[in-house]
CSV table of C-alpha atoms and ligand atoms in Angstrom, one decimal:
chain,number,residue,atom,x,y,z
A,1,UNK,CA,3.5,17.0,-51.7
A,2,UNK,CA,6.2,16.1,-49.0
A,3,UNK,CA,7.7,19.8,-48.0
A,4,UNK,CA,10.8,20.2,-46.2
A,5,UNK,CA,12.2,23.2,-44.8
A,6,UNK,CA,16.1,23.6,-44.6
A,7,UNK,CA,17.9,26.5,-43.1
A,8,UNK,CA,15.6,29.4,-43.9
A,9,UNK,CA,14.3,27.9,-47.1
A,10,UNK,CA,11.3,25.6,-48.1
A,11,UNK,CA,12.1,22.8,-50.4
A,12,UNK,CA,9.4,20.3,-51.8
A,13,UNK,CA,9.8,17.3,-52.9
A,14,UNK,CA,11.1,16.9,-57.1
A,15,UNK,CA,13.4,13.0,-57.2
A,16,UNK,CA,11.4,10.3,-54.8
A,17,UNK,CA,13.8,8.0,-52.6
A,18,UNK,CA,12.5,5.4,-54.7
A,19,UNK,CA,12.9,7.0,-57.6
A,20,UNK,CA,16.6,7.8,-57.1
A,21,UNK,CA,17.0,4.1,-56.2
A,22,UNK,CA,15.8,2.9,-59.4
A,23,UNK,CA,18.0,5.7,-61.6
A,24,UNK,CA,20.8,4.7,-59.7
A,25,UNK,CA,20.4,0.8,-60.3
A,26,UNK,CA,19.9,1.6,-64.2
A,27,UNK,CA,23.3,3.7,-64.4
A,28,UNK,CA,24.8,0.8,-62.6
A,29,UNK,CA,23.7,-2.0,-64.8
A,30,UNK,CA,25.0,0.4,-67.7
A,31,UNK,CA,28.1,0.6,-67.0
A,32,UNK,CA,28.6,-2.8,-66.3
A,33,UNK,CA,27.3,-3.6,-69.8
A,34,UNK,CA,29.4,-1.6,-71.4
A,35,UNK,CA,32.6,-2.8,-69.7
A,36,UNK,CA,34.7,-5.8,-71.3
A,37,UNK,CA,33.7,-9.0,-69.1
A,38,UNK,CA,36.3,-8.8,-66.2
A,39,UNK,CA,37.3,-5.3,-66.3
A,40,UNK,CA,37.7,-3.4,-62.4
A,41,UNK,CA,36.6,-0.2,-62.9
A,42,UNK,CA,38.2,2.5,-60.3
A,43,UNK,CA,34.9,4.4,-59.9
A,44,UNK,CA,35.8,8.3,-58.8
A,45,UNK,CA,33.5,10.3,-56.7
A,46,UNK,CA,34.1,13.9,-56.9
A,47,UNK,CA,33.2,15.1,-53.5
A,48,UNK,CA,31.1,16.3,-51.1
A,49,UNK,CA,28.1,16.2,-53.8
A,50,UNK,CA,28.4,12.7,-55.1
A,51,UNK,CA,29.6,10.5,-51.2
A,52,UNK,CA,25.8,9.4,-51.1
A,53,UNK,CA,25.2,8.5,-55.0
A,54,UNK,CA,29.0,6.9,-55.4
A,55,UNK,CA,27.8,4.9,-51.9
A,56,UNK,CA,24.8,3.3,-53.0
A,57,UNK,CA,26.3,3.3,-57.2
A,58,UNK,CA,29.3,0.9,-55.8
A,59,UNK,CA,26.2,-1.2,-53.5
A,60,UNK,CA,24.4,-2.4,-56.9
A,61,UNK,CA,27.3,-2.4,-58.9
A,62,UNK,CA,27.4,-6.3,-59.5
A,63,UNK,CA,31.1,-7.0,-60.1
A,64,UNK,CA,34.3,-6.3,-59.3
A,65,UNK,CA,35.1,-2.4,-58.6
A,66,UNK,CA,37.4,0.0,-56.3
A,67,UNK,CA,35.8,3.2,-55.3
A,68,UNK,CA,38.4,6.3,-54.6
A,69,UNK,CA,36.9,10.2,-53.9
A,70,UNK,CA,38.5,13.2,-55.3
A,71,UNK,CA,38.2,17.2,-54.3
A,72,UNK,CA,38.8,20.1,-56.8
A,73,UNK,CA,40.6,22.7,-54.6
A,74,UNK,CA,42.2,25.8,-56.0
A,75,UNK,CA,45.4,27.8,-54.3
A,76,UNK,CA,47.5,30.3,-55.2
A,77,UNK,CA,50.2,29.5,-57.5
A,78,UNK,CA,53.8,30.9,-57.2
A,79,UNK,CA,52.7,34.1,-59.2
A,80,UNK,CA,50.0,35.8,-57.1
A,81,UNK,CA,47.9,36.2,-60.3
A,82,UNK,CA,48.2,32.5,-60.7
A,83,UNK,CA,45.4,30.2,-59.6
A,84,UNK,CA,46.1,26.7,-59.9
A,85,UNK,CA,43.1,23.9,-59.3
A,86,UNK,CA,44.4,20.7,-58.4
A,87,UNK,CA,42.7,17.5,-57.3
A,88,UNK,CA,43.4,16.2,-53.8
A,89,UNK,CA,43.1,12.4,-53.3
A,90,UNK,CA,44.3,10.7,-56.3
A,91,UNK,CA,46.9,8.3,-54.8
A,92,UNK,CA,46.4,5.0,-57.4
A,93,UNK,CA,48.3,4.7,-60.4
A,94,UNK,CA,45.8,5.2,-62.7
A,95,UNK,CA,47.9,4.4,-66.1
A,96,UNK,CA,46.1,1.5,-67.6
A,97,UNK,CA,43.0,1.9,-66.1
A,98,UNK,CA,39.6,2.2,-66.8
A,99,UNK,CA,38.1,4.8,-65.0
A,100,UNK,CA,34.5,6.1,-64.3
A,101,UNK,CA,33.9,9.8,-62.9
A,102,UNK,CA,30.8,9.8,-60.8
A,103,UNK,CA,29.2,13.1,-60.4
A,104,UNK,CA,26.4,13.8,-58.4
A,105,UNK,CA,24.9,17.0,-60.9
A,106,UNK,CA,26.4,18.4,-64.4
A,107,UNK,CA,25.4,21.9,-64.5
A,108,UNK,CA,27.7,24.0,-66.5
A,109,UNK,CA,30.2,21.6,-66.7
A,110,UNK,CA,33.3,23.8,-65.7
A,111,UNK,CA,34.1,22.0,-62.9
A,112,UNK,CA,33.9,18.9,-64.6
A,113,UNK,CA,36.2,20.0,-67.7
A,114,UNK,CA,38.7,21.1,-65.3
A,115,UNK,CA,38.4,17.1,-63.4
A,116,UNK,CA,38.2,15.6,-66.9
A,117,UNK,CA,41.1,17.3,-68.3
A,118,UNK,CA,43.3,16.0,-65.0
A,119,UNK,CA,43.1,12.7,-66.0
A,120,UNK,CA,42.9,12.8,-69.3
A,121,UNK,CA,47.0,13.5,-69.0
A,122,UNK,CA,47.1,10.4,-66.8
A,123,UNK,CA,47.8,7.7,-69.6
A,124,UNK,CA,44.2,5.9,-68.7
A,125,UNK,CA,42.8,3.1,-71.0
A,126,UNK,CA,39.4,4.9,-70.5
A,127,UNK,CA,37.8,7.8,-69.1
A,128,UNK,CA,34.0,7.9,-68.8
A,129,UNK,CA,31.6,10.0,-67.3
A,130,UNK,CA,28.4,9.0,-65.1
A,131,UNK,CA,26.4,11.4,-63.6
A,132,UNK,CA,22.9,11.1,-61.3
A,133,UNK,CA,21.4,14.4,-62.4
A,134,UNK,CA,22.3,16.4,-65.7
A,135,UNK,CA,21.0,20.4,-66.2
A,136,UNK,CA,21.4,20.2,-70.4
A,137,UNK,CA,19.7,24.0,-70.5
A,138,UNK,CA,23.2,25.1,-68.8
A,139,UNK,CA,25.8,22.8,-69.6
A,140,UNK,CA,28.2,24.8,-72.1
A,141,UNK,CA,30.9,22.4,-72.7
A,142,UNK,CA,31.7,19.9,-75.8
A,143,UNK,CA,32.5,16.8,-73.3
A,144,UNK,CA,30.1,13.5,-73.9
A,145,UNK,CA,28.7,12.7,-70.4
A,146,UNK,CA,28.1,8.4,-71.1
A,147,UNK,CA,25.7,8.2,-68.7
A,148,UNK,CA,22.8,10.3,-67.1
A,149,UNK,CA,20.7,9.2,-64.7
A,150,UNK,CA,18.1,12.2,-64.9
A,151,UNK,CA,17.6,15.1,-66.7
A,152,UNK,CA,16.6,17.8,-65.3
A,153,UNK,CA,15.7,21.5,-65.6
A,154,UNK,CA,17.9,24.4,-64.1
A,155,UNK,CA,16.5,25.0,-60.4
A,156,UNK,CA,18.4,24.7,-57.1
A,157,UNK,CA,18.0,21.0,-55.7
A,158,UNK,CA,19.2,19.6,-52.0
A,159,UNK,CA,19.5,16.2,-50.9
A,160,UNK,CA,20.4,13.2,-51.4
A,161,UNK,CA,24.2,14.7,-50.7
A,162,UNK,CA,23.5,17.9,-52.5
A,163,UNK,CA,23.4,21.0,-49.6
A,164,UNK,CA,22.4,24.1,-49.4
A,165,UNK,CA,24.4,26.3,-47.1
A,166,UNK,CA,25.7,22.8,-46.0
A,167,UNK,CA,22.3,21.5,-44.7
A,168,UNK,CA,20.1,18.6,-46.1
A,169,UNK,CA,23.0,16.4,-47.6
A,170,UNK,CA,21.0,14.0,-45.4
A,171,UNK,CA,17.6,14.1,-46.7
A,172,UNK,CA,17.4,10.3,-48.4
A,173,UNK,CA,15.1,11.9,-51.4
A,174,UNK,CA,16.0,15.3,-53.5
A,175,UNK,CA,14.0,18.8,-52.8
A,176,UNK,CA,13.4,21.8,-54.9
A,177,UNK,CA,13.0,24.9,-53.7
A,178,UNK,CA,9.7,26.4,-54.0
A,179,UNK,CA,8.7,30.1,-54.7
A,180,UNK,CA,10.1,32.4,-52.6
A,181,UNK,CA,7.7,33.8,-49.7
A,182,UNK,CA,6.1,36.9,-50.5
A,183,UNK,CA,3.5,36.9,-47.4
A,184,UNK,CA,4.2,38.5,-43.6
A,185,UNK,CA,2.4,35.9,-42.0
A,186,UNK,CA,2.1,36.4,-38.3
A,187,UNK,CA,1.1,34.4,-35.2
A,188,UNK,CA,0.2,36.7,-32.8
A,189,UNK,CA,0.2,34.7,-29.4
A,190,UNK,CA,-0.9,35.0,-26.2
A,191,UNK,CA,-3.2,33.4,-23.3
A,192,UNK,CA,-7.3,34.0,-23.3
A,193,UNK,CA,-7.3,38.1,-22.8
A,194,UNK,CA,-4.2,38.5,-23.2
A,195,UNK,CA,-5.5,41.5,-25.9
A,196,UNK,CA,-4.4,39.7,-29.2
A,197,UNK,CA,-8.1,40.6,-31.0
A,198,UNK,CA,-7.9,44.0,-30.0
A,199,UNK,CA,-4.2,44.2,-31.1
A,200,UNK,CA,-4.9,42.3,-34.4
A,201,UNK,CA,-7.6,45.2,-35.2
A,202,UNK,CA,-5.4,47.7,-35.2
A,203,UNK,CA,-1.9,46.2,-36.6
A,204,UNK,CA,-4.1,44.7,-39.6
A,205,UNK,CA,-5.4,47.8,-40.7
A,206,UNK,CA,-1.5,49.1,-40.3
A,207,UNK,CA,0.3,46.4,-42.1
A,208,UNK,CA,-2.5,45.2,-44.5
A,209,UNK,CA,-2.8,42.1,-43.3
A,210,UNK,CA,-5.8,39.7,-42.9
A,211,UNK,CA,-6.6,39.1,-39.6
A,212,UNK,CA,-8.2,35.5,-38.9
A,213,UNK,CA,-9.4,34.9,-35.5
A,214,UNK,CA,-10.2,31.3,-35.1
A,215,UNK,CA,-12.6,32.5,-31.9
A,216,UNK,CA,-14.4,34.4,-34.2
A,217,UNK,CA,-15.2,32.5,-36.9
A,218,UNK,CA,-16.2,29.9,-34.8
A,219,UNK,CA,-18.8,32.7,-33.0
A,220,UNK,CA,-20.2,33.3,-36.7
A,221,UNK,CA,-21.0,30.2,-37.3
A,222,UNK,CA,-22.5,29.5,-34.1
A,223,UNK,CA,-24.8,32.1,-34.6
A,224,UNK,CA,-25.8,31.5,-37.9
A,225,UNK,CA,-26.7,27.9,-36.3
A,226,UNK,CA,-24.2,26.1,-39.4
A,227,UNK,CA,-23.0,22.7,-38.7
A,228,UNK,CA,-19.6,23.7,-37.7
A,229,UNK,CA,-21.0,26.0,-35.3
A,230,UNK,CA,-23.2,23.2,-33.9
A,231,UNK,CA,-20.6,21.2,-34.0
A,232,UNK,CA,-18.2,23.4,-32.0
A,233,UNK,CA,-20.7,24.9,-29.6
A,234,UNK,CA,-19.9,22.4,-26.7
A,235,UNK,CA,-16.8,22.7,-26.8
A,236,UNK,CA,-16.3,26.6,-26.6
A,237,UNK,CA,-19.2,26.6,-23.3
A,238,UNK,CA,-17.0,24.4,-21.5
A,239,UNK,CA,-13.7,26.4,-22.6
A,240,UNK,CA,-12.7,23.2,-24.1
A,241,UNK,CA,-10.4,23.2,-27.4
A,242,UNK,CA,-12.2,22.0,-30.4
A,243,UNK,CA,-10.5,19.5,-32.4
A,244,UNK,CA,-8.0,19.9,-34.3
A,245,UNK,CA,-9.3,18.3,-37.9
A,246,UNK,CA,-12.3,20.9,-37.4
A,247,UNK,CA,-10.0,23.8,-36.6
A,248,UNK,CA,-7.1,23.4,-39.2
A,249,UNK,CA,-9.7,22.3,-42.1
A,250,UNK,CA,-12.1,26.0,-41.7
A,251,UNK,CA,-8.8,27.4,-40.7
A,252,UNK,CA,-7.5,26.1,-44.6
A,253,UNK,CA,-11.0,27.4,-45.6
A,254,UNK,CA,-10.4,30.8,-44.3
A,255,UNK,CA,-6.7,31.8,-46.2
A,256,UNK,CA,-7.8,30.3,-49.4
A,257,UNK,CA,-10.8,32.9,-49.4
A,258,UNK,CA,-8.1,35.4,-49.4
A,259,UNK,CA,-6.4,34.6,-52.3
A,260,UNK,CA,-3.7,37.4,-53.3
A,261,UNK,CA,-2.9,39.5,-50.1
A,262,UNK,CA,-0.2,40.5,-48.5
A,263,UNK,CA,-0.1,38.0,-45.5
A,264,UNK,CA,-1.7,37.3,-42.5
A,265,UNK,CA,-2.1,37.7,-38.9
A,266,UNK,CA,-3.3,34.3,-36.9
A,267,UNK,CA,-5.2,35.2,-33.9
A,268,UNK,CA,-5.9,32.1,-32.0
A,269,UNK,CA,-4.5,29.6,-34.5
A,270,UNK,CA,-2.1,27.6,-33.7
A,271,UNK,CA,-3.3,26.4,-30.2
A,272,UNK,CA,-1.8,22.4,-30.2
A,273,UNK,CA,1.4,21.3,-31.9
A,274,UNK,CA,-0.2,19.7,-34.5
A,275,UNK,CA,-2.3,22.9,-35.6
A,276,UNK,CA,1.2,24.5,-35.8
A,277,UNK,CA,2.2,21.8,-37.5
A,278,UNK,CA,-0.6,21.8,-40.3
A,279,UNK,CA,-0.2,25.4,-40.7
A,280,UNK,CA,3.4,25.3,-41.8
A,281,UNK,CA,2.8,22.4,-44.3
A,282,UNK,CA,-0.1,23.9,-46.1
A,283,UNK,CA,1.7,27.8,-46.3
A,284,UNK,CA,4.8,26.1,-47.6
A,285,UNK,CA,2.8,24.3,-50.4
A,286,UNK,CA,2.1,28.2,-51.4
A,287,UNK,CA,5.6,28.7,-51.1
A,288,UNK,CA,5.0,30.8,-47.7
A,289,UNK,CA,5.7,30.5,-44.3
A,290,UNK,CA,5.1,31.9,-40.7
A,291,UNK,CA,7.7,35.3,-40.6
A,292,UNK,CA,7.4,34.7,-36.7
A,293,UNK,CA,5.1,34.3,-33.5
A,294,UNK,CA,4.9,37.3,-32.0
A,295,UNK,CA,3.7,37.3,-28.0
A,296,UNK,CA,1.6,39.1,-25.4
A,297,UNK,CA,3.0,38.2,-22.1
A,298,UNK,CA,0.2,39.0,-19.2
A,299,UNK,CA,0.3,37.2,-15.7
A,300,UNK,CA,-2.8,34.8,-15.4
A,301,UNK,CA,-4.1,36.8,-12.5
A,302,UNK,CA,-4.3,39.9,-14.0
A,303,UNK,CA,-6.2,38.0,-17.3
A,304,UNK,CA,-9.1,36.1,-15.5
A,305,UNK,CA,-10.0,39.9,-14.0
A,306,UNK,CA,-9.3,41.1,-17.5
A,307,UNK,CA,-11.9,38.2,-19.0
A,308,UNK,CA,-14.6,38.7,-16.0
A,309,UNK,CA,-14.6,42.4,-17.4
A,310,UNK,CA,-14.4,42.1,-21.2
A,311,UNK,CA,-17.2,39.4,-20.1
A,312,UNK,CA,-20.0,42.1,-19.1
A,313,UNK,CA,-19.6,43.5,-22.4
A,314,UNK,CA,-18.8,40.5,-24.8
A,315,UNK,CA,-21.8,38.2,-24.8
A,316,UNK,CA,-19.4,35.3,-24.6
A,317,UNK,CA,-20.5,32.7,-21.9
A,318,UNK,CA,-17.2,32.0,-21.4
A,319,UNK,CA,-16.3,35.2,-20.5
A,320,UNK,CA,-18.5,35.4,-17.5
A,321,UNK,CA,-17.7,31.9,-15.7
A,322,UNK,CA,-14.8,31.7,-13.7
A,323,UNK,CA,-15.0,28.0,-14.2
A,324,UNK,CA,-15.1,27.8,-18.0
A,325,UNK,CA,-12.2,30.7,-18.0
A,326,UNK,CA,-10.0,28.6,-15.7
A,327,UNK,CA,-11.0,25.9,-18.2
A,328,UNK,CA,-9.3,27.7,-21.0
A,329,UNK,CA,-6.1,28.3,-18.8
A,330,UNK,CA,-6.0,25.0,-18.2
A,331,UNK,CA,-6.5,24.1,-21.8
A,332,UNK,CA,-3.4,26.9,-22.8
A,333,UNK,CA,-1.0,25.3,-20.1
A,334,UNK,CA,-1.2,22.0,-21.4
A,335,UNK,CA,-1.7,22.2,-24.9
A,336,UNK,CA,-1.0,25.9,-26.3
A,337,UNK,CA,2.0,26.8,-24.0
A,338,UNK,CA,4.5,24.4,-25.4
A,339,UNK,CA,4.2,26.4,-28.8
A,340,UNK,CA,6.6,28.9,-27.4
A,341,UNK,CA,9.2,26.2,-27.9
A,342,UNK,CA,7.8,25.3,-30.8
A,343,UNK,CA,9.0,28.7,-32.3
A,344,UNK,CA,11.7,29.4,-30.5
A,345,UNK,CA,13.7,26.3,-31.6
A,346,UNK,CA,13.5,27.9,-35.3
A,347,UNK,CA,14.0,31.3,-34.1
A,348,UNK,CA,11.1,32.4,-34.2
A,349,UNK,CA,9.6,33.5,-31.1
A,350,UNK,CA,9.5,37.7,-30.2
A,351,UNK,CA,7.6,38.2,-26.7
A,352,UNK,CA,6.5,41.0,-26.1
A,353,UNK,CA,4.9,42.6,-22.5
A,354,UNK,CA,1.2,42.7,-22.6
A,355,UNK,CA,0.9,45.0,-19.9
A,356,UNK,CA,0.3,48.7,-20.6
A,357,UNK,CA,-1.9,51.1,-22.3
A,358,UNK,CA,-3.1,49.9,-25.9
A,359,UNK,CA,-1.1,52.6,-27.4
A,360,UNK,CA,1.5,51.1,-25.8
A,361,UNK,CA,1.3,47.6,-26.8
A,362,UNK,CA,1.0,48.3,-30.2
A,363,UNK,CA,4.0,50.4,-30.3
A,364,UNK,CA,5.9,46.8,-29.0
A,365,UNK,CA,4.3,45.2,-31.4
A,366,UNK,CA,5.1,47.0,-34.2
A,367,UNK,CA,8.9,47.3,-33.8
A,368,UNK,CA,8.8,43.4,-33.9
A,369,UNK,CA,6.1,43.5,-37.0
A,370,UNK,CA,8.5,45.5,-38.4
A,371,UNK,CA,11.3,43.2,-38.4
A,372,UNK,CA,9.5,40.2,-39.6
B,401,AMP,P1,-10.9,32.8,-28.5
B,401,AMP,O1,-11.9,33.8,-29.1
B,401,AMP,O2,-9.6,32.8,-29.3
B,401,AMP,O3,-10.6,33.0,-27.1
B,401,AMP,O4,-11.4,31.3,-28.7
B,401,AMP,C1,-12.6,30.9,-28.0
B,401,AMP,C2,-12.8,29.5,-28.1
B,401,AMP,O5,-12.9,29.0,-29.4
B,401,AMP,C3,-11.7,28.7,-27.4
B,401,AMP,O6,-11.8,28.6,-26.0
B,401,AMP,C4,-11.9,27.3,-28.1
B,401,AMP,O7,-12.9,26.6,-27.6
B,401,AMP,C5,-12.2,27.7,-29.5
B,401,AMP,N1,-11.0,27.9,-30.4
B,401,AMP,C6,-10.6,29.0,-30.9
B,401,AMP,N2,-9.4,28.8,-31.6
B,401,AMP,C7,-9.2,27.5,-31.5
B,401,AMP,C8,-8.1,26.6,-32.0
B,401,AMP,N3,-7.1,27.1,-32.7
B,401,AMP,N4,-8.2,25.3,-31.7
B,401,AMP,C9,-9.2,24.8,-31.0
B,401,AMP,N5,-10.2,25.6,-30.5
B,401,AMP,C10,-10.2,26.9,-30.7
């Protein structure tokens, strides 16, 4: 399922590209049948919706045809209680002439009425009505619409030239939104001993959120010897990355064994683009998304000492070699760094300063955890 996120919103795919190319050929070759042999049509767009539909509806339309656009715009008439709507753009004289509204979506209808009823006082020879998509559950007027592309059930669609808060006109195919988020999902951020594990502990027990540390649940299954814990062994000793396909896939594997909770908080996951990336795609096909990154900030001095000493108690092997540690440094400056961009382009980056006592740091992190 293709997933697009606009503004603030997650949309997924309802009316292919190619889909809407072969709905809009059909309506064309309609229309064309149904006119006498060398009628011009003067094909009206009622804008914004319709510019993209009325641009490629013109394109296929095989015969003679003049295209003109019309706005609905209300002011206030002479009497302040008096609204008037009139329709801004009509310059031909239409008397005589055949004439074919094209209308991107029919939902109620009102809008159209008010359009239809304009030049029905025009002396036309005929006044017909095509439209791309139709919502039959909501329209409430009597008025024969002679053409529909596609029917289609009341939700909010984008694309195609429909917007949403302006955005996505753009998108060539038309999106649906999806469920609303109901998850606080949270990547907490930070380099190697930066104190995102012993952070997570806490501010999951405080938010009731799942806490999924990649690092972890790669340790598991090296210790129980499983094949993903053979398989990422070598990479962990030399404080190498493990690849991505094996990380997002038991990353997948991890949130779908937590089927019904309140969110998550990603400890370790994303650490490339593309595991940021995968992880957006697959919580928007639940209808979710990340609510932010939220970051400890720690100099990288102060974190190897921190890592030598968590690395007399930790049983990690790449806690106790300065090599393998710089290793992992190296590995977050060039690959895991960039993510602060990443998040910050959308807004949704909070840094936070990892210095301090515990108590501390948690108290930072809440008041952004709060927020999100
Ligand atoms: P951590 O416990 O988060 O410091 O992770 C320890 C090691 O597990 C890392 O140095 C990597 O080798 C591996 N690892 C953990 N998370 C990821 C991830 N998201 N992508 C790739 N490798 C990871």
């Amino acid at each position: 399922m293709k997933i697009t996120r606009i503004h603030d919103l997650y949309f997924k795919e309802f009316v292919s590209k190619n889909e809407i190319s072969r709905i809009v050929k059909d309506l064309a070759v309609q229309v064309k049948n149904d006119l006498p042999e060398n009628e011009v049509p003067l094909f009206i767009g009622i804008l914004n919706g319709c510019f993209v539909f009325a641009a490629d509806f013109v394109r296929v339309y095989k015969g003679d045809c003049e295209i003109s656009f019309v706005k609905l715009a209300s002011y206030e008439g002479t009497s302040s209680t008096d609204k008037v709507k009139k329709l801004i753009g009509v310059n031909e004289d239409l008397e005589g002439r055949t004439v074919v509204i094209l209308e991107d979506v029919i939902d109620t209808g009102n809008t159209l009425q008010e359009i239809y009823e304009i030049f029905k006082s025009k002396n036309l020879k005929e006044l017909k009505i095509a439209t791309l998509f139709f919502k039959p559950d909501v329209y409430r007027k009597e008025l024969p619409i002679n053409y529909v592309g596609k029917s289609i059930p009341d939700s909010f669609i984008v694309g195609y030239g429909l917007d949403y808060n302006g955005y996505g006109r753009n998108l060539p195919a038309v999106y649906q939104l999806t469920t609303q988020p109901k998850m606080k999902n949270i990547v907490l951020f930070g380099p190697p001993g930066a104190g995102k594990g012993t952070q997570a502990t806490i501010l999951k027990e405080k938010y009731n959120l799942v806490h999924i540390s990649t690092g972890d649940v790669f340790r598991y299954n090296i210790k129980n010897e499983t094949e993903l814990g053979v398989l990422a062994k070598k990479y962990i000793d030399a404080g190498e990355l493990v690849p991505d396909e094996v990380t997002i896939s038991m990353l997948k594997d991890e949130v779908e064994k937590n089927v019904g909770v309140d969110g998550f908080i990603f400890d370790g996951f994303p650490r490339t683009e593309s595991q940021a990336i995968a992880l957006e795609e697959f919580l928007a096909e639940k209808g979710e998304g990340i609510n932010g990154m939220v970051a400890l900030e720690v100099h990288e001095d102060l974190l190897v000492e921190r890592i030598l000493e968590r690395g007399k108690t930790s049983g990690r092997s790449d806690d106790t070699d300065e090599e393998k540690i710089r290793n992992r440094f190296n590995e977050y400056n060039t690959k895991t760094a960039v993510l602060k961009d990443f998040y910050d382009e959308k807004g949704n980056y909070h840094g936070v300063d990892g210095v301090g006592s515990i108590e501390d740091i948690t108290e930072r992190l809440s008041e952004i955890f709060d927020k999100l």
